[in-house]
Amino acid sequence: MFLKFLRLEIKSFFRGTSLGINLTMKILRFIGILYFVGCLVGGAFIAFFYVQEEMHQNPLKVVSKFMIVAWIIDLMIKYLWQEIPTQNIKPFLTMNIRKNTLVNYMLAKTFLSAFSWLTSLFFITFSLIALFNGYSIIGTFVWLIGVIALLYLNNFINIFFNGKETLATIIGVCFVIIGSLGYYKIIPVLSYSESVFFSFYEKPYFAFIPVALFVILWWICFRYLRKEFYLDQGLEAKKTVGKTENIAFLNKYGAIGTFINNDIKMLKRNKVTKGVLLGSFMFLFYGLLMFTSSLYKTPAMMMFMGLFVTGGFQFLFGQGYPLLIVHTIL
């Protein structure tokens, strides 16, 4: 049944009215995915051998130490950019298909998103390198399962956070507080992270905890989505009172001012564009890297960092802007 759903979606894609534009965007996304695949796979090699050869430490312990940071970043990325595929499910609700099948398909489809499996490539590559360097087969394999299970938990957490900005903000503030306590060494957050995640390798039975959490959260999400799985309830498009807003001083710039006005409106009304704004703000701190090592203080690296600091917004907003305009027109 799952393969039938996928085949129907593929047919729908190629029969759509905007096939050329959608195909172009898919190709660009595929190129972007290949780039990040190379970065993550290469990063796994660098992380393992740099820690082992230069720092003379256990690479598995060091990665486990920073796993809590990776988990939080993965959750933030999924919350900001990964959307639940509800629109493709709606047509099936009018057919004679069991609701349980549709809900499970929607949950399973979240794992096909690049945001779900890209980070796994780093840990899969890292684990394979560890195996070739004499680490325990069972311990490494179980550690990998435990880590990936925890990362995939973020898919379910993202579903609960979807549409609940207040709750997401509260959780975000809690993460900032915990990070600050760890940074100022009030609470040894990284040490706790190392103890928890490295225990998957030392004591493999601990890995059953994230696997059990994965199964439990799948069941909870299934019950939650099934309860809201109606065209006139959970899947209904949210409607709010329309508001017109106009930034008066932009009118003196003529047509350019009108376009800027429209851009500002689009940035304020969509979850993805709000994520673009947050990502652009985070790019402003990219230049702090040059204070961490003399490697970043060369003229070429300073120019590179300056480009990212000043152009972060254009990188993020510009790649999605053409498609956003086309959808607005259509």
mmCIF file of C-alpha atoms in Angstrom:
data_model
loop_
_atom_site.group_PDB
_atom_site.id
_atom_site.type_symbol
_atom_site.label_atom_id
_atom_site.label_comp_id
_atom_site.label_asym_id
_atom_site.label_seq_id
_atom_site.Cartn_x
_atom_site.Cartn_y
_atom_site.Cartn_z
ATOM 1 C CA MET A 1 0.000 0.000 0.000
ATOM 2 C CA PHE A 2 2.850 2.398 0.825
ATOM 3 C CA LEU A 3 4.420 1.819 -2.584
ATOM 4 C CA LYS A 4 1.067 2.470 -4.250
ATOM 5 C CA PHE A 5 0.793 5.809 -2.443
ATOM 6 C CA LEU A 6 4.298 6.766 -3.569
ATOM 7 C CA ARG A 7 3.512 5.818 -7.178
ATOM 8 C CA LEU A 8 0.362 7.949 -7.081
ATOM 9 C CA GLU A 9 2.321 10.930 -5.775
ATOM 10 C CA ILE A 10 4.930 10.505 -8.520
ATOM 11 C CA LYS A 11 2.172 10.452 -11.138
ATOM 12 C CA SER A 12 0.596 13.529 -9.561
ATOM 13 C CA PHE A 13 3.952 15.328 -9.723
ATOM 14 C CA PHE A 14 4.465 14.664 -13.441
ATOM 15 C CA ARG A 15 0.850 15.489 -14.326
ATOM 16 C CA GLY A 16 0.846 18.824 -12.474
ATOM 17 C CA THR A 17 0.437 22.157 -14.219
ATOM 18 C CA SER A 18 3.777 23.456 -12.894
ATOM 19 C CA LEU A 19 5.886 20.446 -13.912
ATOM 20 C CA GLY A 20 8.761 22.489 -15.373
ATOM 21 C CA ILE A 21 9.156 24.721 -12.334
ATOM 22 C CA ASN A 22 8.754 21.866 -9.851
ATOM 23 C CA LEU A 23 11.227 19.690 -11.760
ATOM 24 C CA THR A 24 13.775 22.513 -11.805
ATOM 25 C CA MET A 25 13.396 22.999 -8.051
ATOM 26 C CA LYS A 26 13.761 19.239 -7.485
ATOM 27 C CA ILE A 27 16.995 19.210 -9.501
ATOM 28 C CA LEU A 28 18.370 22.171 -7.526
ATOM 29 C CA ARG A 29 17.405 20.498 -4.266
ATOM 30 C CA PHE A 30 19.059 17.276 -5.409
ATOM 31 C CA ILE A 31 22.285 19.171 -6.123
ATOM 32 C CA GLY A 32 22.051 20.771 -2.676
ATOM 33 C CA ILE A 33 21.486 17.364 -1.070
ATOM 34 C CA LEU A 34 24.547 15.951 -2.861
ATOM 35 C CA TYR A 35 26.595 18.852 -1.495
ATOM 36 C CA PHE A 36 25.491 18.184 2.077
ATOM 37 C CA VAL A 37 26.019 14.428 1.624
ATOM 38 C CA GLY A 38 29.630 15.149 0.681
ATOM 39 C CA CYS A 39 30.052 17.534 3.629
ATOM 40 C CA LEU A 40 28.618 15.069 6.161
ATOM 41 C CA VAL A 41 30.519 12.040 4.862
ATOM 42 C CA GLY A 42 33.751 14.038 4.651
ATOM 43 C CA GLY A 43 33.043 15.528 8.084
ATOM 44 C CA ALA A 44 32.829 12.022 9.555
ATOM 45 C CA PHE A 45 36.338 11.197 8.275
ATOM 46 C CA ILE A 46 37.716 14.514 9.550
ATOM 47 C CA ALA A 47 36.046 14.159 12.953
ATOM 48 C CA PHE A 48 37.314 10.620 13.513
ATOM 49 C CA PHE A 49 40.916 10.970 12.373
ATOM 50 C CA TYR A 50 41.441 14.491 13.733
ATOM 51 C CA VAL A 51 40.291 13.442 17.203
ATOM 52 C CA GLN A 52 42.296 10.213 17.070
ATOM 53 C CA GLU A 53 45.515 11.453 15.468
ATOM 54 C CA GLU A 54 45.733 15.093 16.558
ATOM 55 C CA MET A 55 43.825 15.209 19.858
ATOM 56 C CA HIS A 56 44.797 11.622 20.846
ATOM 57 C CA GLN A 57 41.356 10.975 22.287
ATOM 58 C CA ASN A 58 38.639 8.399 21.774
ATOM 59 C CA PRO A 59 36.603 9.647 18.751
ATOM 60 C CA LEU A 60 33.473 7.821 19.907
ATOM 61 C CA LYS A 61 33.644 9.543 23.286
ATOM 62 C CA VAL A 62 34.175 12.988 21.777
ATOM 63 C CA VAL A 63 31.246 12.608 19.355
ATOM 64 C CA SER A 64 29.071 11.292 22.203
ATOM 65 C CA LYS A 65 30.063 14.357 24.204
ATOM 66 C CA PHE A 66 28.617 16.707 21.591
ATOM 67 C CA MET A 67 25.619 14.546 20.661
ATOM 68 C CA ILE A 68 23.275 16.623 22.826
ATOM 69 C CA VAL A 69 24.211 19.693 20.749
ATOM 70 C CA ALA A 70 23.671 17.785 17.496
ATOM 71 C CA TRP A 71 20.288 16.533 18.729
ATOM 72 C CA ILE A 72 19.084 20.055 19.591
ATOM 73 C CA ILE A 73 20.318 21.489 16.268
ATOM 74 C CA ASP A 74 18.585 18.642 14.402
ATOM 75 C CA LEU A 75 15.328 19.392 16.247
ATOM 76 C CA MET A 76 15.583 23.103 15.420
ATOM 77 C CA ILE A 77 16.213 22.421 11.721
ATOM 78 C CA LYS A 78 13.269 20.050 11.488
ATOM 79 C CA TYR A 79 10.970 22.458 13.301
ATOM 80 C CA LEU A 80 11.938 25.375 11.081
ATOM 81 C CA TRP A 81 12.033 23.678 7.675
ATOM 82 C CA GLN A 82 10.432 20.227 7.739
ATOM 83 C CA GLU A 83 6.686 20.279 7.100
ATOM 84 C CA ILE A 84 4.157 17.507 7.710
ATOM 85 C CA PRO A 85 2.955 16.086 4.337
ATOM 86 C CA THR A 86 -0.775 16.577 4.950
ATOM 87 C CA GLN A 87 -1.704 18.134 1.596
ATOM 88 C CA ASN A 88 -0.870 14.968 -0.359
ATOM 89 C CA ILE A 89 -2.979 12.876 2.020
ATOM 90 C CA LYS A 90 -6.246 14.799 1.657
ATOM 91 C CA PRO A 91 -7.401 13.218 -1.648
ATOM 92 C CA PHE A 92 -7.145 9.715 -0.128
ATOM 93 C CA LEU A 93 -9.600 10.544 2.672
ATOM 94 C CA THR A 94 -12.520 10.386 0.248
ATOM 95 C CA MET A 95 -11.538 6.856 -0.850
ATOM 96 C CA ASN A 96 -12.191 3.489 0.726
ATOM 97 C CA ILE A 97 -8.822 3.321 2.487
ATOM 98 C CA ARG A 98 -8.377 2.565 6.178
ATOM 99 C CA LYS A 99 -7.518 5.634 8.187
ATOM 100 C CA ASN A 100 -4.834 3.729 10.117
ATOM 101 C CA THR A 101 -3.011 3.032 6.854
ATOM 102 C CA LEU A 102 -3.084 6.697 5.862
ATOM 103 C CA VAL A 103 -1.805 7.880 9.239
ATOM 104 C CA ASN A 104 1.051 5.354 9.221
ATOM 105 C CA TYR A 105 1.910 6.375 5.659
ATOM 106 C CA MET A 106 2.056 10.031 6.653
ATOM 107 C CA LEU A 107 4.312 9.232 9.622
ATOM 108 C CA ALA A 108 6.567 7.035 7.489
ATOM 109 C CA LYS A 109 6.816 9.682 4.790
ATOM 110 C CA THR A 110 8.389 12.152 7.217
ATOM 111 C CA PHE A 111 11.460 9.873 7.240
ATOM 112 C CA LEU A 112 11.858 10.266 3.477
ATOM 113 C CA SER A 113 12.537 13.968 3.894
ATOM 114 C CA ALA A 114 16.185 14.939 3.477
ATOM 115 C CA PHE A 115 16.026 16.696 6.844
ATOM 116 C CA SER A 116 15.385 13.284 8.443
ATOM 117 C CA TRP A 117 18.074 11.072 6.939
ATOM 118 C CA LEU A 118 20.890 13.473 6.003
ATOM 119 C CA THR A 119 22.309 13.669 9.533
ATOM 120 C CA SER A 120 22.263 9.865 9.725
ATOM 121 C CA LEU A 121 24.907 9.720 6.971
ATOM 122 C CA PHE A 122 27.462 11.334 9.278
ATOM 123 C CA PHE A 123 26.922 8.751 12.023
ATOM 124 C CA ILE A 124 26.722 5.792 9.617
ATOM 125 C CA THR A 125 30.031 6.805 8.010
ATOM 126 C CA PHE A 126 31.572 7.503 11.411
ATOM 127 C CA SER A 127 30.501 4.061 12.683
ATOM 128 C CA LEU A 128 31.933 2.302 9.620
ATOM 129 C CA ILE A 129 35.265 4.078 10.125
ATOM 130 C CA ALA A 130 35.224 3.029 13.788
ATOM 131 C CA LEU A 131 34.639 -0.602 12.791
ATOM 132 C CA PHE A 132 37.607 -0.558 10.411
ATOM 133 C CA ASN A 133 39.740 0.860 13.233
ATOM 134 C CA GLY A 134 39.155 -1.980 15.666
ATOM 135 C CA TYR A 135 36.095 -0.872 17.617
ATOM 136 C CA SER A 136 33.629 -3.501 18.814
ATOM 137 C CA ILE A 137 31.150 -4.555 16.114
ATOM 138 C CA ILE A 138 28.230 -5.032 18.507
ATOM 139 C CA GLY A 139 29.003 -1.914 20.543
ATOM 140 C CA THR A 140 29.402 0.321 17.486
ATOM 141 C CA PHE A 141 26.295 -1.068 15.794
ATOM 142 C CA VAL A 142 24.157 -0.632 18.918
ATOM 143 C CA TRP A 143 25.571 2.879 19.484
ATOM 144 C CA LEU A 144 24.570 3.772 15.916
ATOM 145 C CA ILE A 145 21.041 2.427 16.398
ATOM 146 C CA GLY A 146 20.619 4.360 19.654
ATOM 147 C CA VAL A 147 21.885 7.630 18.167
ATOM 148 C CA ILE A 148 19.765 7.386 15.000
ATOM 149 C CA ALA A 149 16.673 6.431 17.022
ATOM 150 C CA LEU A 150 17.090 9.582 19.121
ATOM 151 C CA LEU A 151 17.531 11.733 16.015
ATOM 152 C CA TYR A 152 14.399 10.247 14.452
ATOM 153 C CA LEU A 153 12.475 11.056 17.632
ATOM 154 C CA ASN A 154 12.682 14.668 16.483
ATOM 155 C CA ASN A 155 10.272 13.845 13.641
ATOM 156 C CA PHE A 156 7.573 13.038 16.176
ATOM 157 C CA ILE A 157 8.445 15.957 18.441
ATOM 158 C CA ASN A 158 8.175 18.239 15.398
ATOM 159 C CA ILE A 159 4.625 16.961 14.812
ATOM 160 C CA PHE A 160 3.632 17.930 18.356
ATOM 161 C CA PHE A 161 5.285 21.348 17.990
ATOM 162 C CA ASN A 162 3.628 22.028 14.636
ATOM 163 C CA GLY A 163 1.271 24.998 15.007
ATOM 164 C CA LYS A 164 2.216 25.488 18.667
ATOM 165 C CA GLU A 165 4.656 28.392 18.490
ATOM 166 C CA THR A 166 4.246 29.303 22.163
ATOM 167 C CA LEU A 167 5.228 25.814 23.308
ATOM 168 C CA ALA A 168 8.158 25.735 20.858
ATOM 169 C CA THR A 169 9.345 29.117 22.153
ATOM 170 C CA ILE A 170 9.215 27.916 25.762
ATOM 171 C CA ILE A 171 11.206 24.789 24.894
ATOM 172 C CA GLY A 172 13.689 26.939 22.958
ATOM 173 C CA VAL A 173 14.190 29.218 25.965
ATOM 174 C CA CYS A 174 14.795 26.134 28.135
ATOM 175 C CA PHE A 175 17.457 24.946 25.687
ATOM 176 C CA VAL A 176 19.141 28.361 25.800
ATOM 177 C CA ILE A 177 19.138 28.309 29.611
ATOM 178 C CA ILE A 178 20.595 24.789 29.711
ATOM 179 C CA GLY A 179 23.204 25.777 27.109
ATOM 180 C CA SER A 180 24.178 28.828 29.146
ATOM 181 C CA LEU A 181 24.521 26.743 32.316
ATOM 182 C CA GLY A 182 26.767 24.340 30.398
ATOM 183 C CA TYR A 183 28.810 27.137 28.813
ATOM 184 C CA TYR A 184 29.534 28.778 32.178
ATOM 185 C CA LYS A 185 30.280 25.328 33.678
ATOM 186 C CA ILE A 186 27.508 25.546 36.243
ATOM 187 C CA ILE A 187 26.135 22.216 34.999
ATOM 188 C CA PRO A 188 28.452 19.833 33.076
ATOM 189 C CA VAL A 189 25.979 19.281 30.239
ATOM 190 C CA LEU A 190 28.569 17.892 27.815
ATOM 191 C CA SER A 191 29.885 15.458 30.404
ATOM 192 C CA TYR A 192 26.369 14.158 30.988
ATOM 193 C CA SER A 193 25.931 13.831 27.231
ATOM 194 C CA GLU A 194 29.156 11.814 26.959
ATOM 195 C CA SER A 195 28.092 9.495 29.781
ATOM 196 C CA VAL A 196 24.634 8.876 28.319
ATOM 197 C CA PHE A 197 25.533 8.368 24.667
ATOM 198 C CA PHE A 198 28.794 6.473 25.220
ATOM 199 C CA SER A 199 26.870 4.070 27.466
ATOM 200 C CA PHE A 200 25.204 2.780 24.262
ATOM 201 C CA TYR A 201 28.648 1.482 23.255
ATOM 202 C CA GLU A 202 29.844 0.262 26.638
ATOM 203 C CA LYS A 203 26.526 -1.239 27.741
ATOM 204 C CA PRO A 204 24.523 -2.086 24.597
ATOM 205 C CA TYR A 205 21.308 -2.799 26.491
ATOM 206 C CA PHE A 206 20.986 0.939 27.191
ATOM 207 C CA ALA A 207 20.261 1.434 23.477
ATOM 208 C CA PHE A 208 16.883 -0.194 24.018
ATOM 209 C CA ILE A 209 15.792 3.033 25.773
ATOM 210 C CA PRO A 210 15.848 5.286 22.645
ATOM 211 C CA VAL A 211 14.375 2.438 20.563
ATOM 212 C CA ALA A 212 11.555 2.046 23.094
ATOM 213 C CA LEU A 213 11.025 5.831 23.092
ATOM 214 C CA PHE A 214 10.842 5.729 19.297
ATOM 215 C CA VAL A 215 8.116 3.063 19.359
ATOM 216 C CA ILE A 216 6.182 4.830 22.127
ATOM 217 C CA LEU A 217 6.298 8.223 20.388
ATOM 218 C CA TRP A 218 5.224 6.629 17.097
ATOM 219 C CA TRP A 219 2.178 5.194 18.879
ATOM 220 C CA ILE A 220 1.408 8.509 20.616
ATOM 221 C CA CYS A 221 1.754 10.427 17.339
ATOM 222 C CA PHE A 222 -0.422 7.858 15.597
ATOM 223 C CA ARG A 223 -3.188 8.324 18.183
ATOM 224 C CA TYR A 224 -2.801 12.107 18.095
ATOM 225 C CA LEU A 225 -2.958 12.373 14.294
ATOM 226 C CA ARG A 226 -5.769 9.831 13.939
ATOM 227 C CA LYS A 227 -7.913 11.873 16.289
ATOM 228 C CA GLU A 228 -7.364 14.975 14.117
ATOM 229 C CA PHE A 229 -7.441 13.162 10.784
ATOM 230 C CA TYR A 230 -10.517 14.779 9.247
ATOM 231 C CA LEU A 231 -10.875 17.214 6.352
ATOM 232 C CA ASP A 232 -12.938 19.561 8.501
ATOM 233 C CA GLN A 233 -10.751 19.297 11.604
ATOM 234 C CA GLY A 234 -7.011 18.635 11.873
ATOM 235 C CA LEU A 235 -6.309 18.752 8.124
ATOM 236 C CA GLU A 236 -8.435 21.798 7.471
ATOM 237 C CA ALA A 237 -6.494 24.826 6.297
ATOM 238 C CA LYS A 238 -6.217 27.331 9.101
ATOM 239 C CA LYS A 239 -8.172 30.490 8.533
ATOM 240 C CA THR A 240 -7.443 33.770 10.188
ATOM 241 C CA VAL A 241 -8.882 37.219 9.829
ATOM 242 C CA GLY A 242 -7.143 38.941 6.947
ATOM 243 C CA LYS A 243 -5.107 42.014 7.788
ATOM 244 C CA THR A 244 -3.883 44.616 5.386
ATOM 245 C CA GLU A 245 -0.685 46.354 6.262
ATOM 246 C CA ASN A 246 1.296 48.952 4.438
ATOM 247 C CA ILE A 247 4.690 50.392 5.285
ATOM 248 C CA ALA A 248 4.049 53.950 4.218
ATOM 249 C CA PHE A 249 7.614 55.216 3.814
ATOM 250 C CA LEU A 250 8.326 52.551 1.167
ATOM 251 C CA ASN A 251 5.738 54.082 -1.172
ATOM 252 C CA LYS A 252 8.109 56.880 -2.142
ATOM 253 C CA TYR A 253 10.372 54.306 -3.831
ATOM 254 C CA GLY A 254 7.713 53.489 -6.436
ATOM 255 C CA ALA A 255 7.562 49.979 -7.866
ATOM 256 C CA ILE A 256 10.639 48.841 -5.917
ATOM 257 C CA GLY A 257 8.970 49.949 -2.678
ATOM 258 C CA THR A 258 5.895 47.902 -3.571
ATOM 259 C CA PHE A 259 8.005 44.771 -4.101
ATOM 260 C CA ILE A 260 9.837 45.317 -0.809
ATOM 261 C CA ASN A 261 6.478 45.753 0.918
ATOM 262 C CA ASN A 262 5.275 42.440 -0.505
ATOM 263 C CA ASP A 263 8.501 40.702 0.519
ATOM 264 C CA ILE A 264 8.100 41.868 4.113
ATOM 265 C CA LYS A 265 4.506 40.599 4.174
ATOM 266 C CA MET A 266 5.571 37.165 2.866
ATOM 267 C CA LEU A 267 8.382 36.938 5.419
ATOM 268 C CA LYS A 268 5.931 37.523 8.268
ATOM 269 C CA ARG A 269 3.225 35.097 7.157
ATOM 270 C CA ASN A 270 4.957 31.757 6.597
ATOM 271 C CA LYS A 271 6.768 29.275 8.847
ATOM 272 C CA VAL A 272 9.510 28.665 6.285
ATOM 273 C CA THR A 273 10.262 32.351 5.777
ATOM 274 C CA LYS A 274 10.298 32.895 9.539
ATOM 275 C CA GLY A 275 12.947 30.177 9.629
ATOM 276 C CA VAL A 276 14.850 32.069 6.933
ATOM 277 C CA LEU A 277 14.855 35.161 9.147
ATOM 278 C CA LEU A 278 16.150 33.172 12.124
ATOM 279 C CA GLY A 279 18.804 31.486 9.972
ATOM 280 C CA SER A 280 19.887 34.870 8.606
ATOM 281 C CA PHE A 281 20.280 36.162 12.154
ATOM 282 C CA MET A 282 22.400 33.124 13.062
ATOM 283 C CA PHE A 283 24.651 33.810 10.038
ATOM 284 C CA LEU A 284 25.648 37.095 11.699
ATOM 285 C CA PHE A 285 27.627 35.066 14.257
ATOM 286 C CA TYR A 286 29.540 33.178 11.559
ATOM 287 C CA GLY A 287 32.370 35.688 11.809
ATOM 288 C CA LEU A 288 33.063 34.641 15.403
ATOM 289 C CA LEU A 289 34.897 31.621 13.968
ATOM 290 C CA MET A 290 37.935 33.780 13.245
ATOM 291 C CA PHE A 291 38.463 34.210 16.996
ATOM 292 C CA THR A 292 38.751 30.431 17.510
ATOM 293 C CA SER A 293 41.854 29.784 15.406
ATOM 294 C CA SER A 294 44.535 31.588 13.429
ATOM 295 C CA LEU A 295 43.482 29.450 10.449
ATOM 296 C CA TYR A 296 40.467 31.719 9.922
ATOM 297 C CA LYS A 297 42.464 34.969 10.022
ATOM 298 C CA THR A 298 43.897 34.712 6.520
ATOM 299 C CA PRO A 299 42.615 37.261 3.955
ATOM 300 C CA ALA A 300 40.853 34.543 1.923
ATOM 301 C CA MET A 301 39.012 33.120 4.954
ATOM 302 C CA MET A 302 38.061 36.579 6.207
ATOM 303 C CA MET A 303 36.597 37.399 2.792
ATOM 304 C CA PHE A 304 34.744 34.060 2.811
ATOM 305 C CA MET A 305 33.300 34.694 6.287
ATOM 306 C CA GLY A 306 32.403 38.264 5.377
ATOM 307 C CA LEU A 307 30.464 36.946 2.399
ATOM 308 C CA PHE A 308 28.497 34.583 4.619
ATOM 309 C CA VAL A 309 27.892 37.124 7.397
ATOM 310 C CA THR A 310 26.603 39.826 5.040
ATOM 311 C CA GLY A 311 24.933 37.526 2.507
ATOM 312 C CA GLY A 312 23.326 34.894 4.734
ATOM 313 C CA PHE A 313 19.858 36.311 4.184
ATOM 314 C CA GLN A 314 20.256 36.325 0.398
ATOM 315 C CA PHE A 315 21.528 32.727 0.416
ATOM 316 C CA LEU A 316 18.517 31.482 2.348
ATOM 317 C CA PHE A 317 15.790 33.777 1.006
ATOM 318 C CA GLY A 318 17.010 33.940 -2.591
ATOM 319 C CA GLN A 319 16.941 30.185 -3.207
ATOM 320 C CA GLY A 320 13.241 29.931 -2.361
ATOM 321 C CA TYR A 321 12.042 33.314 -3.551
ATOM 322 C CA PRO A 322 11.436 32.458 -7.257
ATOM 323 C CA LEU A 323 9.260 29.458 -6.378
ATOM 324 C CA LEU A 324 7.365 31.510 -3.781
ATOM 325 C CA ILE A 325 6.615 34.196 -6.358
ATOM 326 C CA VAL A 326 5.455 31.647 -8.927
ATOM 327 C CA HIS A 327 3.101 29.986 -6.455
ATOM 328 C CA THR A 328 1.760 33.400 -5.476
ATOM 329 C CA ILE A 329 1.026 34.239 -9.113
ATOM 330 C CA LEU A 330 -0.552 30.850 -9.857
#
